[in-house]
Amino acid sequence: MECQQWPEPVIRVQALAQSGLDKIPERFVKPESVRPMVNQKKSDTNDDDINIPLIDLKGLTEEEAARQVGEACREWGFFQVVNHGVRKELMKKAREVWREFFMQPLEEKEKYANSPTTYEGYGSRLGVKKGAVLDWSDYFFLHYLPLSLRNHSKWPSLPPSLRKVIDEYGEEVVKLGGRMLKLLSMNLGLQEDFLLKSFGGDLEEGLGACLRVNYYPSCPQPDLTLGLSSHSDPGGMTILLPDDHVSGLQVRQADDWITIKPVPNAFIINMGDQIQVLSNAIFKSIEHRVIVNSNKDRVSLAFFYNPKSDLLIQPAKELVTEDRPSLYPPMTFDEYRLYIRTKGPSGKSQVDSLNSSSSSNKSSS
Ligand code: OGA
Ligand code: NI
């Protein structure tokens, strides 16, 4: 059973940051081994400028687009994309309405306070483990699809344009997600609608889609904490609209953390655990985290494009061979996401634990 309430009184990080403290409370201090400066490669200060692939969809044939997207997802599980078809004005408005939402007085936001039962609404923690070290962020989580779960009364009523902007924004982002599933299916050598169908996208009330808007306040001691702890995304695919004036998202590459430098008007797309499972680990769901800084706040919109929550997800049978046996047992996304909702962000421990032969499972603590 999911917990009905948070295990401790909720701390709104934005309000805490605004109180002007010069030391962060103990609850936010991470163990030394996971603090931001450990093993950090700063791509923005590095001469050979390591960054995730950038894909420009303009003028590419389907085959070429599938090759580039597939390659990025095999090697990195992450890429940036421009000329993706989502209107720039909508991207700008979407950022603006959410920034406005978070700038409102606390009382207005508290009307939407969430609980761990559904996570819908205004929240400040992920996971219900009592005594957990907390992340330096607040968020707003809402359901976009299926339509039966889209409930405008659970979305902020202010600013007044928010609901309409997010309806329109979601529509274009869902289209982009569908296009990506097609390119990924092609790259796997499968029918181009394979992934869409596996996600239930061909059914009435099929696909799932949620939006998590993250608000990372500036932080007096950014070296001691994280905006969002290391995790992989449990769902299908994440289409992230990063802040346009400050970076913060880091991707794990072996033992290093690479800071992504957002390209203007780009989305950052990454594979979630369900695509890793469906592709029998050909596409990788990579660990990532968010760092904060001392003088700038940051807003990001993570759009999670997910399978219908009660379909069984398992490796495509075409991708299971004698040489490459099925790495994961069938499971619904509903069952799967209980883990992160209970434990909070914990690296890649969940998807790895499903795979009985994985090395991280053998050595898991
Ligand atoms: C997430 C996430 C990254 C960011 O919400 O799952 O990884 O840059 N967000 O906010
Ligand atoms: Ni994430």
mmCIF file of C-alpha atoms and ligand atoms in Angstrom:
data_model
loop_
_atom_site.group_PDB
_atom_site.id
_atom_site.type_symbol
_atom_site.label_atom_id
_atom_site.label_comp_id
_atom_site.label_asym_id
_atom_site.label_seq_id
_atom_site.Cartn_x
_atom_site.Cartn_y
_atom_site.Cartn_z
ATOM 1 C CA MET A 1 0.000 0.000 0.000
ATOM 2 C CA GLU A 2 1.084 3.519 -0.712
ATOM 3 C CA CYS A 3 1.446 5.838 2.244
ATOM 4 C CA GLN A 4 -1.345 8.326 2.736
ATOM 5 C CA GLN A 5 0.719 11.075 4.271
ATOM 6 C CA TRP A 6 4.273 12.391 4.388
ATOM 7 C CA PRO A 7 6.312 10.946 7.260
ATOM 8 C CA GLU A 8 7.399 14.383 8.525
ATOM 9 C CA PRO A 9 6.097 17.952 8.334
ATOM 10 C CA VAL A 10 6.670 19.279 4.816
ATOM 11 C CA ILE A 11 9.429 21.848 4.360
ATOM 12 C CA ARG A 12 8.881 24.225 1.432
ATOM 13 C CA VAL A 13 12.387 24.766 0.162
ATOM 14 C CA GLN A 14 11.563 27.999 -1.621
ATOM 15 C CA ALA A 15 10.227 29.542 1.592
ATOM 16 C CA LEU A 16 13.275 28.283 3.449
ATOM 17 C CA ALA A 17 15.612 29.831 0.877
ATOM 18 C CA GLN A 18 13.712 33.115 1.031
ATOM 19 C CA SER A 19 14.095 33.273 4.783
ATOM 20 C CA GLY A 20 17.681 34.293 4.081
ATOM 21 C CA LEU A 21 19.521 31.642 6.080
ATOM 22 C CA ASP A 22 23.266 31.315 5.494
ATOM 23 C CA LYS A 23 23.507 27.639 6.437
ATOM 24 C CA ILE A 24 21.234 24.909 5.141
ATOM 25 C CA PRO A 25 19.482 22.683 7.696
ATOM 26 C CA GLU A 26 21.088 19.315 8.415
ATOM 27 C CA ARG A 27 18.198 17.572 6.636
ATOM 28 C CA PHE A 28 19.534 18.796 3.289
ATOM 29 C CA VAL A 29 23.206 17.984 3.803
ATOM 30 C CA LYS A 30 24.199 15.050 1.573
ATOM 31 C CA PRO A 31 26.762 12.442 2.559
ATOM 32 C CA GLU A 32 30.182 13.464 1.283
ATOM 33 C CA SER A 33 30.356 10.773 -1.396
ATOM 34 C CA VAL A 34 27.409 12.191 -3.343
ATOM 35 C CA ARG A 35 28.107 15.892 -3.001
ATOM 36 C CA PRO A 36 28.350 17.876 -6.226
ATOM 37 C CA MET A 37 32.088 18.493 -6.364
ATOM 38 C CA VAL A 38 32.989 14.820 -6.170
ATOM 39 C CA ASN A 39 33.919 13.442 -9.602
ATOM 40 C CA GLN A 40 32.511 16.408 -11.396
ATOM 41 C CA LYS A 41 33.617 17.074 -14.930
ATOM 42 C CA LYS A 42 32.449 20.504 -15.843
ATOM 43 C CA SER A 43 31.789 20.377 -19.528
ATOM 44 C CA ASP A 44 31.446 24.145 -19.624
ATOM 45 C CA THR A 45 34.990 24.656 -18.390
ATOM 46 C CA ASN A 46 36.452 21.671 -20.155
ATOM 47 C CA ASP A 47 38.415 22.258 -23.352
ATOM 48 C CA ASP A 48 37.269 19.126 -25.081
ATOM 49 C CA ASP A 49 33.722 20.113 -24.194
ATOM 50 C CA ILE A 50 31.999 16.838 -23.461
ATOM 51 C CA ASN A 51 28.301 17.137 -24.030
ATOM 52 C CA ILE A 52 25.405 14.889 -24.907
ATOM 53 C CA PRO A 53 24.629 14.634 -28.654
ATOM 54 C CA LEU A 54 22.727 17.468 -30.320
ATOM 55 C CA ILE A 55 20.267 16.430 -33.006
ATOM 56 C CA ASP A 56 18.848 18.941 -35.469
ATOM 57 C CA LEU A 57 15.753 17.374 -37.020
ATOM 58 C CA LYS A 58 15.511 19.999 -39.738
ATOM 59 C CA GLY A 59 15.803 18.490 -43.192
ATOM 60 C CA LEU A 60 16.698 14.972 -41.993
ATOM 61 C CA THR A 61 15.133 11.971 -43.704
ATOM 62 C CA GLU A 62 13.297 9.577 -41.357
ATOM 63 C CA GLU A 63 16.091 7.059 -41.791
ATOM 64 C CA GLU A 64 18.774 9.565 -40.915
ATOM 65 C CA ALA A 65 16.794 10.889 -37.945
ATOM 66 C CA ALA A 66 16.258 7.317 -36.708
ATOM 67 C CA ARG A 67 19.966 6.621 -37.012
ATOM 68 C CA GLN A 68 20.968 9.712 -35.029
ATOM 69 C CA VAL A 69 18.339 9.290 -32.318
ATOM 70 C CA GLY A 70 19.071 5.571 -32.040
ATOM 71 C CA GLU A 71 22.792 6.106 -31.767
ATOM 72 C CA ALA A 72 22.349 8.744 -29.066
ATOM 73 C CA CYS A 73 20.064 6.440 -27.081
ATOM 74 C CA ARG A 74 22.349 3.433 -27.371
ATOM 75 C CA GLU A 75 25.391 5.332 -26.278
ATOM 76 C CA TRP A 76 24.102 8.083 -24.011
ATOM 77 C CA GLY A 77 20.407 7.594 -23.354
ATOM 78 C CA PHE A 78 20.296 11.404 -23.521
ATOM 79 C CA PHE A 79 20.331 13.981 -26.296
ATOM 80 C CA GLN A 80 19.259 17.528 -27.087
ATOM 81 C CA VAL A 81 17.009 18.188 -30.018
ATOM 82 C CA VAL A 82 16.270 21.334 -32.023
ATOM 83 C CA ASN A 83 13.760 21.915 -34.803
ATOM 84 C CA HIS A 84 11.550 19.463 -32.952
ATOM 85 C CA GLY A 85 8.230 20.968 -33.985
ATOM 86 C CA VAL A 86 7.172 22.486 -30.664
ATOM 87 C CA ARG A 87 6.585 26.213 -31.122
ATOM 88 C CA LYS A 88 9.115 28.492 -29.446
ATOM 89 C CA GLU A 89 6.394 30.837 -28.159
ATOM 90 C CA LEU A 90 4.751 27.928 -26.364
ATOM 91 C CA MET A 91 8.039 26.904 -24.787
ATOM 92 C CA LYS A 92 8.554 30.446 -23.596
ATOM 93 C CA LYS A 93 5.009 30.797 -22.264
ATOM 94 C CA ALA A 94 5.175 27.435 -20.512
ATOM 95 C CA ARG A 95 8.301 28.539 -18.653
ATOM 96 C CA GLU A 96 6.736 31.889 -17.834
ATOM 97 C CA VAL A 97 3.456 30.600 -16.392
ATOM 98 C CA TRP A 98 5.253 28.180 -14.113
ATOM 99 C CA ARG A 99 7.748 30.752 -12.939
ATOM 100 C CA GLU A 100 4.766 32.975 -12.142
ATOM 101 C CA PHE A 101 3.105 30.147 -10.277
ATOM 102 C CA PHE A 102 6.118 29.615 -8.038
ATOM 103 C CA MET A 103 6.536 33.362 -7.435
ATOM 104 C CA GLN A 104 3.113 33.552 -5.786
ATOM 105 C CA PRO A 105 2.684 33.697 -2.020
ATOM 106 C CA LEU A 106 2.989 30.379 -0.220
ATOM 107 C CA GLU A 107 -0.740 30.297 0.693
ATOM 108 C CA GLU A 108 -1.731 30.230 -2.956
ATOM 109 C CA LYS A 109 0.548 27.269 -3.664
ATOM 110 C CA GLU A 110 -0.463 25.411 -0.516
ATOM 111 C CA LYS A 111 -3.987 25.094 -1.932
ATOM 112 C CA TYR A 112 -2.511 22.378 -4.136
ATOM 113 C CA ALA A 113 -0.396 20.616 -1.501
ATOM 114 C CA ASN A 114 0.098 17.000 -2.556
ATOM 115 C CA SER A 115 0.220 13.678 -0.737
ATOM 116 C CA PRO A 116 2.152 10.498 -1.521
ATOM 117 C CA THR A 117 -1.033 8.724 -2.611
ATOM 118 C CA THR A 118 -0.989 10.246 -6.099
ATOM 119 C CA TYR A 119 1.764 12.867 -5.914
ATOM 120 C CA GLU A 120 -0.524 15.225 -7.800
ATOM 121 C CA GLY A 121 -0.093 18.861 -6.879
ATOM 122 C CA TYR A 122 2.474 21.000 -5.095
ATOM 123 C CA GLY A 123 5.179 18.963 -3.424
ATOM 124 C CA SER A 124 8.580 19.131 -1.816
ATOM 125 C CA ARG A 125 9.810 15.575 -1.515
ATOM 126 C CA LEU A 126 9.940 12.325 -3.401
ATOM 127 C CA GLY A 127 9.744 9.190 -1.285
ATOM 128 C CA VAL A 128 8.285 8.579 2.155
ATOM 129 C CA LYS A 129 11.308 7.244 4.008
ATOM 130 C CA LYS A 130 11.328 8.816 7.428
ATOM 131 C CA GLY A 131 14.539 10.696 8.112
ATOM 132 C CA ALA A 132 15.632 10.750 4.445
ATOM 133 C CA VAL A 133 18.064 13.464 3.406
ATOM 134 C CA LEU A 134 15.981 15.909 1.386
ATOM 135 C CA ASP A 135 16.601 17.552 -1.967
ATOM 136 C CA TRP A 136 16.804 21.307 -2.472
ATOM 137 C CA SER A 137 13.655 21.748 -4.581
ATOM 138 C CA ASP A 138 9.887 22.045 -4.720
ATOM 139 C CA TYR A 139 7.756 20.837 -7.614
ATOM 140 C CA PHE A 140 4.304 20.684 -9.130
ATOM 141 C CA PHE A 141 3.130 17.359 -10.547
ATOM 142 C CA LEU A 142 0.077 16.917 -12.777
ATOM 143 C CA HIS A 143 -1.509 14.355 -15.091
ATOM 144 C CA TYR A 144 -1.888 15.237 -18.751
ATOM 145 C CA LEU A 145 -2.893 11.842 -20.201
ATOM 146 C CA PRO A 146 -4.962 9.715 -20.180
ATOM 147 C CA LEU A 147 -7.728 12.278 -20.520
ATOM 148 C CA SER A 148 -9.674 10.611 -17.705
ATOM 149 C CA LEU A 149 -6.888 11.703 -15.333
ATOM 150 C CA ARG A 150 -6.582 15.246 -16.697
ATOM 151 C CA ASN A 151 -8.331 17.250 -14.056
ATOM 152 C CA HIS A 152 -8.010 20.995 -14.508
ATOM 153 C CA SER A 153 -9.241 21.650 -10.997
ATOM 154 C CA LYS A 154 -6.027 20.052 -9.750
ATOM 155 C CA TRP A 155 -3.908 22.363 -11.921
ATOM 156 C CA PRO A 156 -3.116 25.878 -10.699
ATOM 157 C CA SER A 157 -5.852 28.409 -11.476
ATOM 158 C CA LEU A 158 -3.264 31.197 -11.392
ATOM 159 C CA PRO A 159 -1.757 32.648 -13.443
ATOM 160 C CA PRO A 160 -5.028 32.614 -15.425
ATOM 161 C CA SER A 161 -3.440 31.429 -18.669
ATOM 162 C CA LEU A 162 -1.643 28.450 -17.121
ATOM 163 C CA ARG A 163 -4.210 25.739 -17.867
ATOM 164 C CA LYS A 164 -4.630 26.736 -21.493
ATOM 165 C CA VAL A 165 -0.902 27.126 -22.074
ATOM 166 C CA ILE A 166 -0.192 23.723 -20.554
ATOM 167 C CA ASP A 167 -2.991 22.055 -22.552
ATOM 168 C CA GLU A 168 -1.431 23.389 -25.757
ATOM 169 C CA TYR A 169 2.114 22.733 -24.705
ATOM 170 C CA GLY A 170 1.284 19.131 -23.804
ATOM 171 C CA GLU A 171 -0.366 18.529 -27.133
ATOM 172 C CA GLU A 172 2.758 19.486 -29.068
ATOM 173 C CA VAL A 173 5.110 17.668 -26.710
ATOM 174 C CA VAL A 174 3.019 14.480 -26.968
ATOM 175 C CA LYS A 175 3.376 14.699 -30.756
ATOM 176 C CA LEU A 176 7.121 14.992 -30.392
ATOM 177 C CA GLY A 177 7.116 11.966 -28.096
ATOM 178 C CA GLY A 178 5.181 9.927 -30.658
ATOM 179 C CA ARG A 179 7.646 10.891 -33.342
ATOM 180 C CA MET A 180 10.531 9.786 -31.137
ATOM 181 C CA LEU A 181 8.907 6.397 -30.458
ATOM 182 C CA LYS A 182 8.626 5.865 -34.178
ATOM 183 C CA LEU A 183 12.285 6.721 -34.810
ATOM 184 C CA LEU A 184 13.372 4.487 -31.935
ATOM 185 C CA SER A 185 11.272 1.567 -33.193
ATOM 186 C CA MET A 186 12.805 1.948 -36.658
ATOM 187 C CA ASN A 187 16.266 2.004 -35.179
ATOM 188 C CA LEU A 188 15.566 -1.281 -33.380
ATOM 189 C CA GLY A 189 14.606 -2.830 -36.707
ATOM 190 C CA LEU A 190 11.006 -3.242 -35.563
ATOM 191 C CA GLN A 191 7.673 -2.107 -37.002
ATOM 192 C CA GLU A 192 7.587 1.656 -36.736
ATOM 193 C CA ASP A 193 4.536 1.550 -34.463
ATOM 194 C CA PHE A 194 6.034 -1.091 -32.178
ATOM 195 C CA LEU A 195 6.847 1.150 -29.222
ATOM 196 C CA LEU A 196 3.712 3.247 -29.567
ATOM 197 C CA LYS A 197 1.627 0.082 -29.432
ATOM 198 C CA SER A 198 3.610 -1.288 -26.511
ATOM 199 C CA PHE A 199 2.815 1.968 -24.710
ATOM 200 C CA GLY A 200 -0.892 1.491 -25.431
ATOM 201 C CA GLY A 201 -0.823 4.548 -27.694
ATOM 202 C CA ASP A 202 -3.179 2.863 -30.155
ATOM 203 C CA LEU A 203 -5.862 2.432 -27.484
ATOM 204 C CA GLU A 204 -8.568 4.781 -26.334
ATOM 205 C CA GLU A 205 -7.364 6.077 -22.951
ATOM 206 C CA GLY A 206 -3.964 4.686 -23.833
ATOM 207 C CA LEU A 207 -0.707 6.562 -23.192
ATOM 208 C CA GLY A 208 0.158 8.167 -19.918
ATOM 209 C CA ALA A 209 1.747 11.584 -19.693
ATOM 210 C CA CYS A 210 2.572 13.683 -16.646
ATOM 211 C CA LEU A 211 4.279 16.970 -16.102
ATOM 212 C CA ARG A 212 6.637 17.604 -13.235
ATOM 213 C CA VAL A 213 7.684 21.210 -12.926
ATOM 214 C CA ASN A 214 10.759 21.535 -10.772
ATOM 215 C CA TYR A 215 11.621 24.679 -8.867
ATOM 216 C CA TYR A 216 15.186 24.853 -7.569
ATOM 217 C CA PRO A 217 15.707 27.851 -5.279
ATOM 218 C CA SER A 218 19.167 29.379 -5.002
ATOM 219 C CA CYS A 219 21.060 27.845 -2.110
ATOM 220 C CA PRO A 220 23.536 29.330 0.374
ATOM 221 C CA GLN A 221 25.622 26.111 0.420
ATOM 222 C CA PRO A 222 25.276 24.517 -3.000
ATOM 223 C CA ASP A 223 28.315 22.291 -2.473
ATOM 224 C CA LEU A 224 26.624 20.375 0.344
ATOM 225 C CA THR A 225 23.350 19.426 -1.292
ATOM 226 C CA LEU A 226 21.590 18.510 -4.550
ATOM 227 C CA GLY A 227 18.497 19.950 -6.229
ATOM 228 C CA LEU A 228 17.497 16.431 -7.210
ATOM 229 C CA SER A 229 19.394 13.311 -6.159
ATOM 230 C CA SER A 230 20.694 10.806 -8.645
ATOM 231 C CA HIS A 231 17.943 8.739 -10.254
ATOM 232 C CA SER A 232 16.833 7.250 -13.529
ATOM 233 C CA ASP A 233 13.366 8.163 -14.748
ATOM 234 C CA PRO A 234 10.964 5.266 -14.158
ATOM 235 C CA GLY A 235 8.716 5.989 -17.153
ATOM 236 C CA GLY A 236 9.025 5.779 -20.900
ATOM 237 C CA MET A 237 10.802 8.884 -22.053
ATOM 238 C CA THR A 238 11.346 12.331 -20.567
ATOM 239 C CA ILE A 239 11.139 15.491 -22.635
ATOM 240 C CA LEU A 240 12.711 18.206 -20.537
ATOM 241 C CA LEU A 241 12.427 21.924 -21.070
ATOM 242 C CA PRO A 242 15.381 23.269 -19.111
ATOM 243 C CA ASP A 243 15.698 26.771 -17.707
ATOM 244 C CA ASP A 244 16.972 29.204 -20.310
ATOM 245 C CA HIS A 245 19.370 31.106 -18.086
ATOM 246 C CA VAL A 246 20.996 28.609 -15.745
ATOM 247 C CA SER A 247 22.224 25.038 -16.096
ATOM 248 C CA GLY A 248 22.099 22.369 -13.414
ATOM 249 C CA LEU A 249 21.273 18.990 -14.923
ATOM 250 C CA GLN A 250 24.115 16.483 -14.783
ATOM 251 C CA VAL A 251 24.351 13.115 -16.481
ATOM 252 C CA ARG A 252 26.383 10.238 -15.196
ATOM 253 C CA GLN A 253 29.092 8.898 -17.434
ATOM 254 C CA ALA A 254 30.934 6.053 -15.676
ATOM 255 C CA ASP A 255 32.165 7.706 -12.484
ATOM 256 C CA ASP A 256 31.923 11.264 -13.773
ATOM 257 C CA TRP A 257 29.109 13.762 -13.766
ATOM 258 C CA ILE A 258 28.735 15.864 -16.885
ATOM 259 C CA THR A 259 26.903 19.177 -16.705
ATOM 260 C CA ILE A 260 24.599 19.589 -19.671
ATOM 261 C CA LYS A 261 24.836 22.938 -21.388
ATOM 262 C CA PRO A 262 21.388 23.630 -22.802
ATOM 263 C CA VAL A 263 21.234 24.825 -26.413
ATOM 264 C CA PRO A 264 18.726 27.655 -27.085
ATOM 265 C CA ASN A 265 15.218 26.376 -27.938
ATOM 266 C CA ALA A 266 16.210 22.744 -27.465
ATOM 267 C CA PHE A 267 14.545 19.996 -25.503
ATOM 268 C CA ILE A 268 16.660 17.548 -23.558
ATOM 269 C CA ILE A 269 15.297 14.051 -24.133
ATOM 270 C CA ASN A 270 16.220 10.994 -22.122
ATOM 271 C CA MET A 271 15.129 7.379 -22.074
ATOM 272 C CA GLY A 272 13.333 6.084 -18.994
ATOM 273 C CA ASP A 273 13.439 2.612 -17.495
ATOM 274 C CA GLN A 274 10.430 1.340 -19.503
ATOM 275 C CA ILE A 275 12.254 1.915 -22.778
ATOM 276 C CA GLN A 276 15.332 0.226 -21.392
ATOM 277 C CA VAL A 277 13.125 -2.772 -20.546
ATOM 278 C CA LEU A 278 11.246 -2.835 -23.895
ATOM 279 C CA SER A 279 14.514 -2.593 -25.833
ATOM 280 C CA ASN A 280 16.101 -5.284 -23.651
ATOM 281 C CA ALA A 281 18.713 -2.698 -22.599
ATOM 282 C CA ILE A 282 19.721 -1.625 -26.109
ATOM 283 C CA PHE A 283 18.571 1.852 -25.171
ATOM 284 C CA LYS A 284 19.861 3.082 -21.843
ATOM 285 C CA SER A 285 18.050 4.872 -19.079
ATOM 286 C CA ILE A 286 20.881 6.886 -17.577
ATOM 287 C CA GLU A 287 21.309 8.239 -14.086
ATOM 288 C CA HIS A 288 21.093 11.982 -13.728
ATOM 289 C CA ARG A 289 20.858 14.566 -10.966
ATOM 290 C CA VAL A 290 20.550 18.312 -10.506
ATOM 291 C CA ILE A 291 22.941 20.695 -8.786
ATOM 292 C CA VAL A 292 21.949 24.088 -7.424
ATOM 293 C CA ASN A 293 23.842 27.337 -7.109
ATOM 294 C CA SER A 294 24.229 30.220 -4.763
ATOM 295 C CA ASN A 295 22.654 33.091 -6.637
ATOM 296 C CA LYS A 296 20.209 31.795 -9.220
ATOM 297 C CA ASP A 297 17.011 29.842 -9.001
ATOM 298 C CA ARG A 298 16.036 27.445 -11.782
ATOM 299 C CA VAL A 299 12.775 26.157 -13.271
ATOM 300 C CA SER A 300 12.528 23.056 -15.457
ATOM 301 C CA LEU A 301 9.536 21.273 -16.996
ATOM 302 C CA ALA A 302 9.945 17.500 -17.141
ATOM 303 C CA PHE A 303 7.273 15.965 -19.353
ATOM 304 C CA PHE A 304 7.073 12.226 -18.749
ATOM 305 C CA TYR A 305 5.798 10.259 -21.709
ATOM 306 C CA ASN A 306 4.727 6.906 -20.284
ATOM 307 C CA PRO A 307 3.140 3.581 -21.136
ATOM 308 C CA LYS A 308 -0.494 3.040 -20.199
ATOM 309 C CA SER A 309 -0.137 2.237 -16.552
ATOM 310 C CA ASP A 310 -1.706 -1.245 -16.468
ATOM 311 C CA LEU A 311 -0.055 -2.844 -19.523
ATOM 312 C CA LEU A 312 2.640 -5.420 -18.977
ATOM 313 C CA ILE A 313 5.995 -4.091 -20.134
ATOM 314 C CA GLN A 314 8.690 -6.574 -21.101
ATOM 315 C CA PRO A 315 11.488 -6.901 -23.669
ATOM 316 C CA ALA A 316 10.313 -7.073 -27.301
ATOM 317 C CA LYS A 317 10.393 -10.720 -28.328
ATOM 318 C CA GLU A 318 12.370 -9.831 -31.478
ATOM 319 C CA LEU A 319 15.126 -8.516 -29.217
ATOM 320 C CA VAL A 320 15.353 -11.641 -27.095
ATOM 321 C CA THR A 321 17.759 -14.206 -28.510
ATOM 322 C CA GLU A 322 19.877 -17.045 -27.248
ATOM 323 C CA ASP A 323 22.849 -14.693 -27.086
ATOM 324 C CA ARG A 324 20.822 -11.991 -25.477
ATOM 325 C CA PRO A 325 18.218 -13.460 -23.174
ATOM 326 C CA SER A 326 15.444 -11.372 -21.720
ATOM 327 C CA LEU A 327 16.939 -9.195 -19.007
ATOM 328 C CA TYR A 328 13.681 -8.197 -17.313
ATOM 329 C CA PRO A 329 10.501 -9.880 -16.135
ATOM 330 C CA PRO A 330 7.143 -8.407 -17.240
ATOM 331 C CA MET A 331 5.735 -5.704 -14.988
ATOM 332 C CA THR A 332 3.178 -2.918 -15.263
ATOM 333 C CA PHE A 333 4.268 0.697 -14.953
ATOM 334 C CA ASP A 334 1.839 1.126 -12.050
ATOM 335 C CA GLU A 335 3.708 -1.524 -10.093
ATOM 336 C CA TYR A 336 7.058 -0.239 -11.215
ATOM 337 C CA ARG A 337 6.667 3.335 -10.088
ATOM 338 C CA LEU A 338 5.694 2.449 -6.544
ATOM 339 C CA TYR A 339 9.379 1.902 -5.888
ATOM 340 C CA ILE A 340 10.570 5.467 -6.520
ATOM 341 C CA ARG A 341 7.419 6.840 -4.934
ATOM 342 C CA THR A 342 8.240 4.999 -1.745
ATOM 343 C CA LYS A 343 12.025 5.027 -1.639
ATOM 344 C CA GLY A 344 12.700 8.323 -3.365
ATOM 345 C CA PRO A 345 15.441 8.849 -5.938
ATOM 346 C CA SER A 346 18.015 6.063 -5.643
ATOM 347 C CA GLY A 347 20.199 5.918 -8.711
ATOM 348 C CA LYS A 348 19.529 2.980 -11.006
ATOM 349 C CA SER A 349 18.929 0.486 -8.238
ATOM 350 C CA GLN A 350 15.416 -0.384 -9.350
ATOM 351 C CA VAL A 351 15.897 -1.354 -12.983
ATOM 352 C CA ASP A 352 19.180 -3.044 -12.096
ATOM 353 C CA SER A 353 17.570 -5.099 -9.365
ATOM 354 C CA LEU A 354 15.104 -6.592 -11.839
ATOM 355 C CA ASN A 355 17.932 -8.024 -13.824
ATOM 356 C CA SER A 356 19.167 -10.993 -11.870
ATOM 357 C CA SER A 357 22.473 -11.134 -13.742
ATOM 358 C CA SER A 358 23.436 -7.474 -13.429
ATOM 359 C CA SER A 359 26.650 -6.768 -11.578
ATOM 360 C CA SER A 360 25.207 -3.877 -9.619
ATOM 361 C CA ASN A 361 22.602 -6.265 -8.321
ATOM 362 C CA LYS A 362 25.167 -8.755 -7.120
ATOM 363 C CA SER A 363 27.056 -6.075 -5.273
ATOM 364 C CA SER A 364 24.008 -4.143 -4.175
ATOM 365 C CA SER A 365 24.006 -2.904 -0.663
HETATM 366 C C1 OGA B 1 13.270 14.949 -13.322
HETATM 367 C C2 OGA B 1 14.599 15.484 -13.699
HETATM 368 C C3 OGA B 1 15.950 17.373 -14.350
HETATM 369 C C4 OGA B 1 15.981 18.861 -14.274
HETATM 370 O O1 OGA B 1 12.361 15.766 -13.034
HETATM 371 O O2 OGA B 1 13.130 13.698 -13.325
HETATM 372 O O3 OGA B 1 15.511 14.721 -13.852
HETATM 373 O O4 OGA B 1 16.839 19.442 -14.927
HETATM 374 N N1 OGA B 1 14.746 16.819 -13.859
HETATM 375 O O5 OGA B 1 15.170 19.440 -13.554
HETATM 376 NI NI NI B 2 14.803 12.713 -14.043
#
